[in-house]
Each structure stands twice: as C-alpha cells, then as structure tokens.
C-alpha cells in the first residue's frame, strides 16, 4: 500500500491532493460530465491506495508477453505470433503461478516473483489487434497506469497505430519509456542505430520530449534467465532492468503514484473548461 512509504509531509500532501480531487469530482458531477470521465477520475483516486501499476502496451506482434516474461524471469504469459493477449492480464505476487481472479475483461495472475511484491505489471491487448474490442480495453486501462512501457518491434518500429496510441497516453500525462524489441533480427549495428534514431526522432516530435529508449531482445533475455547461462545478445536487457530499478525506486514510485490522478484530473479539467468556454462564447 502507498502508506508504507509515507513521511508526515507526504501524508499532508496526499490529504491535500485527495481534497482537491474530491472538489474536482463534485465539479464534474455538477457539470454533468460524461460518466466515463467521472469514472476515470474516481478510479485513479481509488488506486492511490494500491500498489504501483506498470502497464505494458504496444502492437500485438511487438513481443509484449515475451518481454514481460523476460522481465519477471518466468514464462507466465502465453506467447505466440498471433494475438495471444485477448484480455488485460494483471500480474501480482503469489506463492505459485495461478489465476486468482477474473472479471469481464481482466484476469489477475499470481507468480512467485519478488518485484511483484511492490509493483503490479499489466499486459494489455495489442493496439492493432484484429479484435477491435481489445483496443478499447487497452485504451480504458491507460488512465490507471502509473508508468507505461511502450514496446515496439525492431522490424516495424513506430507504426501509425502506435503513433495514435502514444497520443492517447500523452494526453493522460503518463511517464513513458520506449522499448525497441526483437533487435536480434537486425543484421548490423548500423541497422540498429538507424532504427533507434528513427524511434527517438518520431517519439520526440510526438511527445515534445525525448523519452528513454531501450533496445532489447526479450526472446534471448528470457532464454538466458530460464537457462541460467549467458546468451549472446541478451545483455542489453540488463540496461533496461537497471533503469527500471533505479527510476522506480520507492520514492519515485510514490511521486509517480501521486502524479497519476493529477494527470487524469488536469486532462478532464482542460476538456470541460474548453467546452464551458465554447458555451460562454455562444
């Protein structure tokens, strides 16, 4: 729970944030705001008391599930060349790999992985999945994220679908890190440099800032972890893991957790202020 790492100053800040967000909820209700908007804000406030939520998104062929398996060091999620993730999967800590709950669109899976004691990891349906409802599920889940890992594939980096989805993430004010997966299929170092330059340039133009970009081979990293032996090409995964461990330390997780509902609130406030200004002008 978030209260495990709060100092007295943190507690005062959290109380002030809750009060501000409560006033915003009342204002949205009085303005007869869309039910989905009110629900998104209420959900983000409710999740202040839950563990940090790291959400992994990307196209269905980017290797998201393999990437998450490599991150936790176990083959928990189904992998494949076709859209295997038809629902949102939330990974939590548990004594054994098992499904612990299921709702209309979300399955919660437990695994005995130490990092899951502090961070819950979410695997989402591909943003370009042929099952169009998957895209809606993924989009609906983004406002809940405290941190987003966006996985793109080295053979098809930064597609139009991914650009559109990144815009959605940007509008919610999320912290984003880009992961270029499947770099082992690139033939030369020059090819890798070209792909990374393209991704950085495209992401910077879209987001207004240059996000962190990490080239990895999730397939080779998972093989190395499962075998317990070095695998050529798997080394780059360690740089991403080190970044996550450093960036998402206890204090930074708290900061991002507190920023999450503020980002949601700012987006909704601006949307409804724009509508109100238009009505006043009319």
PDB file of C-alpha atoms in Angstrom:
ATOM      1  CA  UNK A   1       0.000   0.000   0.000  1.00  0.00           C
ATOM      2  CA  UNK A   2       1.103   3.570  -0.593  1.00  0.00           C
ATOM      3  CA  UNK A   3       1.035   4.344   3.148  1.00  0.00           C
ATOM      4  CA  UNK A   4       4.054   2.101   3.726  1.00  0.00           C
ATOM      5  CA  UNK A   5       6.448   4.748   2.381  1.00  0.00           C
ATOM      6  CA  UNK A   6       4.776   7.987   3.507  1.00  0.00           C
ATOM      7  CA  UNK A   7       6.526  10.553   5.694  1.00  0.00           C
ATOM      8  CA  UNK A   8       4.406  13.082   7.621  1.00  0.00           C
ATOM      9  CA  UNK A   9       4.975  15.626   4.832  1.00  0.00           C
ATOM     10  CA  UNK A  10       3.882  13.011   2.275  1.00  0.00           C
ATOM     11  CA  UNK A  11       0.740  12.317   4.258  1.00  0.00           C
ATOM     12  CA  UNK A  12      -0.128  16.028   4.338  1.00  0.00           C
ATOM     13  CA  UNK A  13       0.449  16.271   0.578  1.00  0.00           C
ATOM     14  CA  UNK A  14      -1.690  13.191  -0.056  1.00  0.00           C
ATOM     15  CA  UNK A  15      -4.514  14.617   2.084  1.00  0.00           C
ATOM     16  CA  UNK A  16      -4.377  17.906   0.172  1.00  0.00           C
ATOM     17  CA  UNK A  17      -4.412  16.047  -3.143  1.00  0.00           C
ATOM     18  CA  UNK A  18      -7.427  13.976  -2.111  1.00  0.00           C
ATOM     19  CA  UNK A  19      -9.284  17.137  -1.098  1.00  0.00           C
ATOM     20  CA  UNK A  20      -8.562  18.848  -4.428  1.00  0.00           C
ATOM     21  CA  UNK A  21      -9.583  15.800  -6.411  1.00  0.00           C
ATOM     22  CA  UNK A  22     -12.788  15.458  -4.374  1.00  0.00           C
ATOM     23  CA  UNK A  23     -13.697  19.042  -5.259  1.00  0.00           C
ATOM     24  CA  UNK A  24     -12.981  18.271  -8.909  1.00  0.00           C
ATOM     25  CA  UNK A  25     -15.229  15.204  -8.749  1.00  0.00           C
ATOM     26  CA  UNK A  26     -18.060  17.342  -7.389  1.00  0.00           C
ATOM     27  CA  UNK A  27     -17.477  19.975 -10.078  1.00  0.00           C
ATOM     28  CA  UNK A  28     -17.577  17.354 -12.839  1.00  0.00           C
ATOM     29  CA  UNK A  29     -20.791  15.946 -11.418  1.00  0.00           C
ATOM     30  CA  UNK A  30     -22.390  19.419 -11.320  1.00  0.00           C
ATOM     31  CA  UNK A  31     -21.264  19.997 -14.911  1.00  0.00           C
ATOM     32  CA  UNK A  32     -22.978  16.738 -15.901  1.00  0.00           C
ATOM     33  CA  UNK A  33     -19.648  15.403 -17.206  1.00  0.00           C
ATOM     34  CA  UNK A  34     -19.539  12.214 -19.203  1.00  0.00           C
ATOM     35  CA  UNK A  35     -19.921   9.152 -16.971  1.00  0.00           C
ATOM     36  CA  UNK A  36     -16.712   7.633 -18.389  1.00  0.00           C
ATOM     37  CA  UNK A  37     -14.753  10.766 -17.411  1.00  0.00           C
ATOM     38  CA  UNK A  38     -16.129  10.733 -13.883  1.00  0.00           C
ATOM     39  CA  UNK A  39     -15.355   7.026 -13.606  1.00  0.00           C
ATOM     40  CA  UNK A  40     -11.773   7.502 -14.846  1.00  0.00           C
ATOM     41  CA  UNK A  41     -11.091  10.137 -12.204  1.00  0.00           C
ATOM     42  CA  UNK A  42     -12.727   8.128  -9.419  1.00  0.00           C
ATOM     43  CA  UNK A  43     -10.726   5.048 -10.423  1.00  0.00           C
ATOM     44  CA  UNK A  44      -7.427   6.948 -10.413  1.00  0.00           C
ATOM     45  CA  UNK A  45      -8.162   8.317  -6.924  1.00  0.00           C
ATOM     46  CA  UNK A  46      -9.126   4.884  -5.638  1.00  0.00           C
ATOM     47  CA  UNK A  47      -5.868   3.430  -6.910  1.00  0.00           C
ATOM     48  CA  UNK A  48      -3.829   5.806  -4.753  1.00  0.00           C
ATOM     49  CA  UNK A  49      -4.113   3.113  -2.074  1.00  0.00           C
ATOM     50  CA  UNK A  50      -2.969   0.271  -4.334  1.00  0.00           C
ATOM     51  CA  UNK A  51       0.451  -0.929  -5.428  1.00  0.00           C
ATOM     52  CA  UNK A  52       2.322   0.797  -8.234  1.00  0.00           C
ATOM     53  CA  UNK A  53       0.913  -0.149 -11.648  1.00  0.00           C
ATOM     54  CA  UNK A  54       3.365  -0.647 -14.528  1.00  0.00           C
ATOM     55  CA  UNK A  55       1.428  -1.068 -17.788  1.00  0.00           C
ATOM     56  CA  UNK A  56       2.985  -2.603 -20.921  1.00  0.00           C
ATOM     57  CA  UNK A  57       1.419  -1.605 -24.241  1.00  0.00           C
ATOM     58  CA  UNK A  58       2.204  -1.987 -27.949  1.00  0.00           C
ATOM     59  CA  UNK A  59       1.108  -3.805 -31.087  1.00  0.00           C
ATOM     60  CA  UNK A  60       0.244  -7.493 -30.849  1.00  0.00           C
ATOM     61  CA  UNK A  61       3.362  -8.571 -32.773  1.00  0.00           C
ATOM     62  CA  UNK A  62       5.813  -6.477 -30.762  1.00  0.00           C
ATOM     63  CA  UNK A  63       6.505  -9.293 -28.300  1.00  0.00           C
ATOM     64  CA  UNK A  64       4.876  -7.732 -25.211  1.00  0.00           C
ATOM     65  CA  UNK A  65       4.113 -11.028 -23.493  1.00  0.00           C
ATOM     66  CA  UNK A  66       7.624 -12.380 -24.093  1.00  0.00           C
ATOM     67  CA  UNK A  67       9.007  -9.090 -22.832  1.00  0.00           C
ATOM     68  CA  UNK A  68       7.044  -9.334 -19.564  1.00  0.00           C
ATOM     69  CA  UNK A  69       8.076 -12.975 -19.126  1.00  0.00           C
ATOM     70  CA  UNK A  70      11.703 -11.894 -19.542  1.00  0.00           C
ATOM     71  CA  UNK A  71      11.209  -9.046 -17.063  1.00  0.00           C
ATOM     72  CA  UNK A  72       9.903 -11.369 -14.351  1.00  0.00           C
ATOM     73  CA  UNK A  73      12.170 -14.275 -15.358  1.00  0.00           C
ATOM     74  CA  UNK A  74       9.373 -16.816 -15.787  1.00  0.00           C
ATOM     75  CA  UNK A  75       7.177 -17.970 -18.652  1.00  0.00           C
ATOM     76  CA  UNK A  76       3.865 -16.955 -17.065  1.00  0.00           C
ATOM     77  CA  UNK A  77       2.099 -15.289 -20.006  1.00  0.00           C
ATOM     78  CA  UNK A  78       1.206 -17.077 -23.219  1.00  0.00           C
ATOM     79  CA  UNK A  79       3.445 -16.194 -26.166  1.00  0.00           C
ATOM     80  CA  UNK A  80       2.856 -16.515 -29.890  1.00  0.00           C
ATOM     81  CA  UNK A  81       2.993 -14.962 -33.362  1.00  0.00           C
ATOM     82  CA  UNK A  82      -0.769 -14.315 -33.378  1.00  0.00           C
ATOM     83  CA  UNK A  83      -2.740 -12.116 -30.938  1.00  0.00           C
ATOM     84  CA  UNK A  84      -2.472 -14.207 -27.750  1.00  0.00           C
ATOM     85  CA  UNK A  85      -3.497 -11.486 -25.280  1.00  0.00           C
ATOM     86  CA  UNK A  86      -7.235 -11.046 -25.738  1.00  0.00           C
ATOM     87  CA  UNK A  87      -7.790  -9.667 -22.250  1.00  0.00           C
ATOM     88  CA  UNK A  88      -5.916  -7.475 -19.803  1.00  0.00           C
ATOM     89  CA  UNK A  89      -3.662  -9.533 -17.540  1.00  0.00           C
ATOM     90  CA  UNK A  90      -2.535  -8.123 -14.185  1.00  0.00           C
ATOM     91  CA  UNK A  91       0.452  -9.881 -12.610  1.00  0.00           C
ATOM     92  CA  UNK A  92       0.602  -9.840  -8.804  1.00  0.00           C
ATOM     93  CA  UNK A  93       2.712 -11.624  -6.217  1.00  0.00           C
ATOM     94  CA  UNK A  94       1.661 -15.071  -5.035  1.00  0.00           C
ATOM     95  CA  UNK A  95       3.177 -18.364  -3.810  1.00  0.00           C
ATOM     96  CA  UNK A  96       2.671 -20.097  -7.172  1.00  0.00           C
ATOM     97  CA  UNK A  97       1.705 -19.346 -10.764  1.00  0.00           C
ATOM     98  CA  UNK A  98      -2.088 -19.320 -10.783  1.00  0.00           C
ATOM     99  CA  UNK A  99      -5.104 -17.288 -11.849  1.00  0.00           C
ATOM    100  CA  UNK A 100      -6.505 -15.657  -8.743  1.00  0.00           C
ATOM    101  CA  UNK A 101      -9.444 -13.699 -10.147  1.00  0.00           C
ATOM    102  CA  UNK A 102     -11.259 -12.805 -13.345  1.00  0.00           C
ATOM    103  CA  UNK A 103     -13.705 -10.100 -14.408  1.00  0.00           C
ATOM    104  CA  UNK A 104     -15.391  -9.305 -17.713  1.00  0.00           C
ATOM    105  CA  UNK A 105     -12.143  -8.060 -19.271  1.00  0.00           C
ATOM    106  CA  UNK A 106      -9.333  -8.523 -16.732  1.00  0.00           C
ATOM    107  CA  UNK A 107      -7.577 -11.665 -15.481  1.00  0.00           C
ATOM    108  CA  UNK A 108      -5.349 -11.431 -12.400  1.00  0.00           C
ATOM    109  CA  UNK A 109      -2.447 -13.868 -12.350  1.00  0.00           C
ATOM    110  CA  UNK A 110      -0.160 -14.584  -9.404  1.00  0.00           C
ATOM    111  CA  UNK A 111       3.506 -15.542  -9.667  1.00  0.00           C
ATOM    112  CA  UNK A 112       6.276 -16.010  -7.057  1.00  0.00           C
ATOM    113  CA  UNK A 113       8.332 -13.050  -8.331  1.00  0.00           C
ATOM    114  CA  UNK A 114       9.918 -10.685  -5.815  1.00  0.00           C
ATOM    115  CA  UNK A 115       9.386  -7.457  -7.802  1.00  0.00           C
ATOM    116  CA  UNK A 116       5.638  -8.154  -7.840  1.00  0.00           C
ATOM    117  CA  UNK A 117       5.545  -7.501  -4.086  1.00  0.00           C
ATOM    118  CA  UNK A 118       5.984  -3.783  -4.854  1.00  0.00           C
ATOM    119  CA  UNK A 119       4.853  -3.415  -8.478  1.00  0.00           C
ATOM    120  CA  UNK A 120       1.919  -4.900 -10.373  1.00  0.00           C
ATOM    121  CA  UNK A 121       2.580  -5.460 -14.082  1.00  0.00           C
ATOM    122  CA  UNK A 122      -0.180  -5.251 -16.684  1.00  0.00           C
ATOM    123  CA  UNK A 123      -0.129  -6.943 -20.087  1.00  0.00           C
ATOM    124  CA  UNK A 124      -2.622  -5.379 -22.492  1.00  0.00           C
ATOM    125  CA  UNK A 125      -4.119  -6.499 -25.827  1.00  0.00           C
ATOM    126  CA  UNK A 126      -2.296  -5.239 -28.910  1.00  0.00           C
ATOM    127  CA  UNK A 127      -3.201  -1.749 -30.051  1.00  0.00           C
ATOM    128  CA  UNK A 128      -3.664  -3.090 -33.603  1.00  0.00           C
ATOM    129  CA  UNK A 129      -5.382  -6.376 -32.717  1.00  0.00           C
ATOM    130  CA  UNK A 130      -7.929  -7.663 -35.198  1.00  0.00           C
ATOM    131  CA  UNK A 131     -10.346  -7.907 -32.273  1.00  0.00           C
ATOM    132  CA  UNK A 132     -11.340  -4.257 -32.114  1.00  0.00           C
ATOM    133  CA  UNK A 133     -12.727  -4.503 -28.598  1.00  0.00           C
ATOM    134  CA  UNK A 134      -9.165  -5.189 -27.414  1.00  0.00           C
ATOM    135  CA  UNK A 135      -8.177  -1.697 -28.387  1.00  0.00           C
ATOM    136  CA  UNK A 136     -10.984  -0.269 -26.259  1.00  0.00           C
ATOM    137  CA  UNK A 137      -9.884  -2.393 -23.289  1.00  0.00           C
ATOM    138  CA  UNK A 138      -6.310  -1.171 -23.672  1.00  0.00           C
ATOM    139  CA  UNK A 139      -7.345   2.459 -24.001  1.00  0.00           C
ATOM    140  CA  UNK A 140      -9.622   2.237 -20.973  1.00  0.00           C
ATOM    141  CA  UNK A 141      -6.752   0.811 -18.900  1.00  0.00           C
ATOM    142  CA  UNK A 142      -4.241   3.564 -19.723  1.00  0.00           C
ATOM    143  CA  UNK A 143      -5.656   6.137 -17.241  1.00  0.00           C
ATOM    144  CA  UNK A 144      -4.982   3.682 -14.416  1.00  0.00           C
ATOM    145  CA  UNK A 145      -1.267   3.358 -15.254  1.00  0.00           C
ATOM    146  CA  UNK A 146       1.391   4.901 -13.021  1.00  0.00           C
ATOM    147  CA  UNK A 147       4.145   4.135 -15.543  1.00  0.00           C
ATOM    148  CA  UNK A 148       3.970   2.956 -19.171  1.00  0.00           C
ATOM    149  CA  UNK A 149       6.447   0.760 -21.041  1.00  0.00           C
ATOM    150  CA  UNK A 150       5.681   1.084 -24.743  1.00  0.00           C
ATOM    151  CA  UNK A 151       7.035  -1.892 -26.720  1.00  0.00           C
ATOM    152  CA  UNK A 152       7.637  -1.550 -30.446  1.00  0.00           C
ATOM    153  CA  UNK A 153       9.237  -4.087 -32.779  1.00  0.00           C
ATOM    154  CA  UNK A 154      12.574  -3.504 -34.492  1.00  0.00           C
ATOM    155  CA  UNK A 155      11.189  -4.822 -37.793  1.00  0.00           C
ATOM    156  CA  UNK A 156       8.196  -2.424 -37.770  1.00  0.00           C
ATOM    157  CA  UNK A 157       9.134   0.449 -35.445  1.00  0.00           C
ATOM    158  CA  UNK A 158       6.721   3.212 -34.569  1.00  0.00           C
ATOM    159  CA  UNK A 159       3.796   2.383 -36.840  1.00  0.00           C
ATOM    160  CA  UNK A 160       0.806   4.659 -37.406  1.00  0.00           C
ATOM    161  CA  UNK A 161      -1.227   2.623 -34.919  1.00  0.00           C
ATOM    162  CA  UNK A 162       1.487   3.094 -32.316  1.00  0.00           C
ATOM    163  CA  UNK A 163       1.683   6.828 -33.011  1.00  0.00           C
ATOM    164  CA  UNK A 164      -2.045   7.178 -32.438  1.00  0.00           C
ATOM    165  CA  UNK A 165      -1.910   5.206 -29.233  1.00  0.00           C
ATOM    166  CA  UNK A 166       1.059   7.202 -27.927  1.00  0.00           C
ATOM    167  CA  UNK A 167      -1.010  10.342 -28.404  1.00  0.00           C
ATOM    168  CA  UNK A 168      -3.660   8.851 -26.115  1.00  0.00           C
ATOM    169  CA  UNK A 169      -1.011   8.072 -23.486  1.00  0.00           C
ATOM    170  CA  UNK A 170       0.478  11.558 -23.796  1.00  0.00           C
ATOM    171  CA  UNK A 171      -2.921  13.185 -23.246  1.00  0.00           C
ATOM    172  CA  UNK A 172      -3.244  11.371 -19.929  1.00  0.00           C
ATOM    173  CA  UNK A 173       0.148  12.755 -18.831  1.00  0.00           C
ATOM    174  CA  UNK A 174       1.809   9.366 -18.312  1.00  0.00           C
ATOM    175  CA  UNK A 175       5.521   8.692 -17.799  1.00  0.00           C
ATOM    176  CA  UNK A 176       6.564   6.719 -20.903  1.00  0.00           C
ATOM    177  CA  UNK A 177       9.635   4.615 -21.686  1.00  0.00           C
ATOM    178  CA  UNK A 178      10.047   3.148 -25.172  1.00  0.00           C
ATOM    179  CA  UNK A 179      11.342  -0.394 -25.656  1.00  0.00           C
ATOM    180  CA  UNK A 180      12.540  -1.494 -29.107  1.00  0.00           C
ATOM    181  CA  UNK A 181      12.166  -5.282 -29.009  1.00  0.00           C
ATOM    182  CA  UNK A 182      13.482  -8.006 -31.340  1.00  0.00           C
ATOM    183  CA  UNK A 183      16.753  -6.196 -32.049  1.00  0.00           C
ATOM    184  CA  UNK A 184      18.372  -9.606 -32.568  1.00  0.00           C
ATOM    185  CA  UNK A 185      16.763  -9.745 -36.038  1.00  0.00           C
ATOM    186  CA  UNK A 186      18.760  -6.711 -37.191  1.00  0.00           C
ATOM    187  CA  UNK A 187      21.831  -7.656 -39.182  1.00  0.00           C
ATOM    188  CA  UNK A 188      24.272  -4.858 -38.333  1.00  0.00           C
ATOM    189  CA  UNK A 189      24.994  -2.254 -35.683  1.00  0.00           C
ATOM    190  CA  UNK A 190      24.265   0.400 -38.306  1.00  0.00           C
ATOM    191  CA  UNK A 191      20.761  -1.044 -38.759  1.00  0.00           C
ATOM    192  CA  UNK A 192      20.186  -0.823 -35.005  1.00  0.00           C
ATOM    193  CA  UNK A 193      21.440   2.768 -34.856  1.00  0.00           C
ATOM    194  CA  UNK A 194      19.117   3.702 -37.708  1.00  0.00           C
ATOM    195  CA  UNK A 195      16.063   2.163 -36.018  1.00  0.00           C
ATOM    196  CA  UNK A 196      16.842   3.797 -32.667  1.00  0.00           C
ATOM    197  CA  UNK A 197      17.386   7.201 -34.295  1.00  0.00           C
ATOM    198  CA  UNK A 198      14.034   6.892 -36.094  1.00  0.00           C
ATOM    199  CA  UNK A 199      12.202   5.922 -32.895  1.00  0.00           C
ATOM    200  CA  UNK A 200      13.795   8.731 -30.854  1.00  0.00           C
ATOM    201  CA  UNK A 201      13.080  11.336 -33.508  1.00  0.00           C
ATOM    202  CA  UNK A 202       9.488  10.208 -34.022  1.00  0.00           C
ATOM    203  CA  UNK A 203       8.769   9.950 -30.294  1.00  0.00           C
ATOM    204  CA  UNK A 204      10.305  13.346 -29.563  1.00  0.00           C
ATOM    205  CA  UNK A 205       8.217  15.011 -32.272  1.00  0.00           C
ATOM    206  CA  UNK A 206       5.053  13.401 -30.902  1.00  0.00           C
ATOM    207  CA  UNK A 207       5.634  13.755 -27.156  1.00  0.00           C
ATOM    208  CA  UNK A 208       7.522  17.047 -27.090  1.00  0.00           C
ATOM    209  CA  UNK A 209      10.325  15.480 -25.046  1.00  0.00           C
ATOM    210  CA  UNK A 210      12.848  12.757 -25.809  1.00  0.00           C
ATOM    211  CA  UNK A 211      11.838   9.656 -23.847  1.00  0.00           C
ATOM    212  CA  UNK A 212      14.245   6.969 -22.732  1.00  0.00           C
ATOM    213  CA  UNK A 213      14.614   4.320 -25.475  1.00  0.00           C
ATOM    214  CA  UNK A 214      15.999   0.835 -24.811  1.00  0.00           C
ATOM    215  CA  UNK A 215      16.888  -1.765 -27.479  1.00  0.00           C
ATOM    216  CA  UNK A 216      16.319  -5.330 -26.232  1.00  0.00           C
ATOM    217  CA  UNK A 217      15.792  -8.892 -27.318  1.00  0.00           C
ATOM    218  CA  UNK A 218      13.174 -10.220 -24.909  1.00  0.00           C
ATOM    219  CA  UNK A 219      13.379 -13.675 -26.501  1.00  0.00           C
ATOM    220  CA  UNK A 220      17.109 -14.009 -25.820  1.00  0.00           C
ATOM    221  CA  UNK A 221      16.827 -12.420 -22.365  1.00  0.00           C
ATOM    222  CA  UNK A 222      14.139 -14.911 -21.346  1.00  0.00           C
ATOM    223  CA  UNK A 223      16.216 -17.790 -22.682  1.00  0.00           C
ATOM    224  CA  UNK A 224      19.203 -16.613 -20.624  1.00  0.00           C
ATOM    225  CA  UNK A 225      17.162 -16.292 -17.439  1.00  0.00           C
ATOM    226  CA  UNK A 226      15.477 -19.668 -17.827  1.00  0.00           C
ATOM    227  CA  UNK A 227      18.750 -21.453 -18.612  1.00  0.00           C
ATOM    228  CA  UNK A 228      20.807 -19.584 -16.029  1.00  0.00           C
ATOM    229  CA  UNK A 229      23.596 -19.224 -18.583  1.00  0.00           C
ATOM    230  CA  UNK A 230      24.794 -16.262 -20.677  1.00  0.00           C
ATOM    231  CA  UNK A 231      23.145 -15.969 -24.098  1.00  0.00           C
ATOM    232  CA  UNK A 232      24.776 -13.731 -26.738  1.00  0.00           C
ATOM    233  CA  UNK A 233      22.510 -10.798 -27.496  1.00  0.00           C
ATOM    234  CA  UNK A 234      20.706 -10.875 -24.142  1.00  0.00           C
ATOM    235  CA  UNK A 235      22.991  -8.367 -22.427  1.00  0.00           C
ATOM    236  CA  UNK A 236      21.070  -5.247 -23.435  1.00  0.00           C
ATOM    237  CA  UNK A 237      18.088  -6.319 -21.338  1.00  0.00           C
ATOM    238  CA  UNK A 238      20.129  -5.660 -18.208  1.00  0.00           C
ATOM    239  CA  UNK A 239      20.364  -1.944 -19.018  1.00  0.00           C
ATOM    240  CA  UNK A 240      16.571  -1.668 -19.081  1.00  0.00           C
ATOM    241  CA  UNK A 241      16.222  -3.613 -15.830  1.00  0.00           C
ATOM    242  CA  UNK A 242      18.769  -1.344 -14.165  1.00  0.00           C
ATOM    243  CA  UNK A 243      16.890   1.716 -15.406  1.00  0.00           C
ATOM    244  CA  UNK A 244      13.599   0.372 -14.031  1.00  0.00           C
ATOM    245  CA  UNK A 245      15.198  -0.491 -10.675  1.00  0.00           C
ATOM    246  CA  UNK A 246      16.794   2.964 -10.411  1.00  0.00           C
ATOM    247  CA  UNK A 247      13.919   5.022 -11.805  1.00  0.00           C
ATOM    248  CA  UNK A 248      11.216   3.156  -9.948  1.00  0.00           C
ATOM    249  CA  UNK A 249      12.790   3.184  -6.527  1.00  0.00           C
ATOM    250  CA  UNK A 250      10.499   3.670  -3.546  1.00  0.00           C
ATOM    251  CA  UNK A 251      10.419   7.481  -3.638  1.00  0.00           C
ATOM    252  CA  UNK A 252       9.978   7.727  -7.409  1.00  0.00           C
ATOM    253  CA  UNK A 253       7.149   5.191  -7.348  1.00  0.00           C
ATOM    254  CA  UNK A 254       5.451   7.364  -4.732  1.00  0.00           C
ATOM    255  CA  UNK A 255       5.951  10.504  -6.838  1.00  0.00           C
ATOM    256  CA  UNK A 256       4.506   8.879  -9.959  1.00  0.00           C
ATOM    257  CA  UNK A 257       1.662   7.343  -7.960  1.00  0.00           C
ATOM    258  CA  UNK A 258       0.684  10.802  -6.657  1.00  0.00           C
ATOM    259  CA  UNK A 259       1.014  12.335 -10.127  1.00  0.00           C
ATOM    260  CA  UNK A 260      -1.281   9.781 -11.769  1.00  0.00           C
ATOM    261  CA  UNK A 261      -4.680  11.130 -10.604  1.00  0.00           C
ATOM    262  CA  UNK A 262      -3.394  14.699 -11.012  1.00  0.00           C
ATOM    263  CA  UNK A 263      -2.673  13.964 -14.692  1.00  0.00           C
ATOM    264  CA  UNK A 264      -6.127  12.465 -15.126  1.00  0.00           C
ATOM    265  CA  UNK A 265      -7.705  15.449 -13.363  1.00  0.00           C
ATOM    266  CA  UNK A 266      -5.815  18.006 -15.452  1.00  0.00           C
ATOM    267  CA  UNK A 267      -6.853  16.315 -18.692  1.00  0.00           C
ATOM    268  CA  UNK A 268     -10.521  16.231 -17.695  1.00  0.00           C
ATOM    269  CA  UNK A 269     -10.393  19.790 -16.361  1.00  0.00           C
ATOM    270  CA  UNK A 270      -8.990  21.135 -19.612  1.00  0.00           C
ATOM    271  CA  UNK A 271     -11.542  19.198 -21.653  1.00  0.00           C
ATOM    272  CA  UNK A 272     -14.505  20.566 -19.721  1.00  0.00           C
ATOM    273  CA  UNK A 273     -13.080  24.086 -19.458  1.00  0.00           C
ATOM    274  CA  UNK A 274     -12.801  24.127 -23.245  1.00  0.00           C
ATOM    275  CA  UNK A 275     -16.432  23.069 -23.542  1.00  0.00           C
ATOM    276  CA  UNK A 276     -17.515  25.676 -20.984  1.00  0.00           C
ATOM    277  CA  UNK A 277     -15.630  28.443 -22.792  1.00  0.00           C
ATOM    278  CA  UNK A 278     -17.327  27.479 -26.043  1.00  0.00           C
ATOM    279  CA  UNK A 279     -20.754  27.650 -24.393  1.00  0.00           C
ATOM    280  CA  UNK A 280     -19.928  31.044 -22.822  1.00  0.00           C
ATOM    281  CA  UNK A 281     -18.771  32.371 -26.164  1.00  0.00           C
ATOM    282  CA  UNK A 282     -22.001  31.206 -27.780  1.00  0.00           C
TER     283      UNK A 282
END
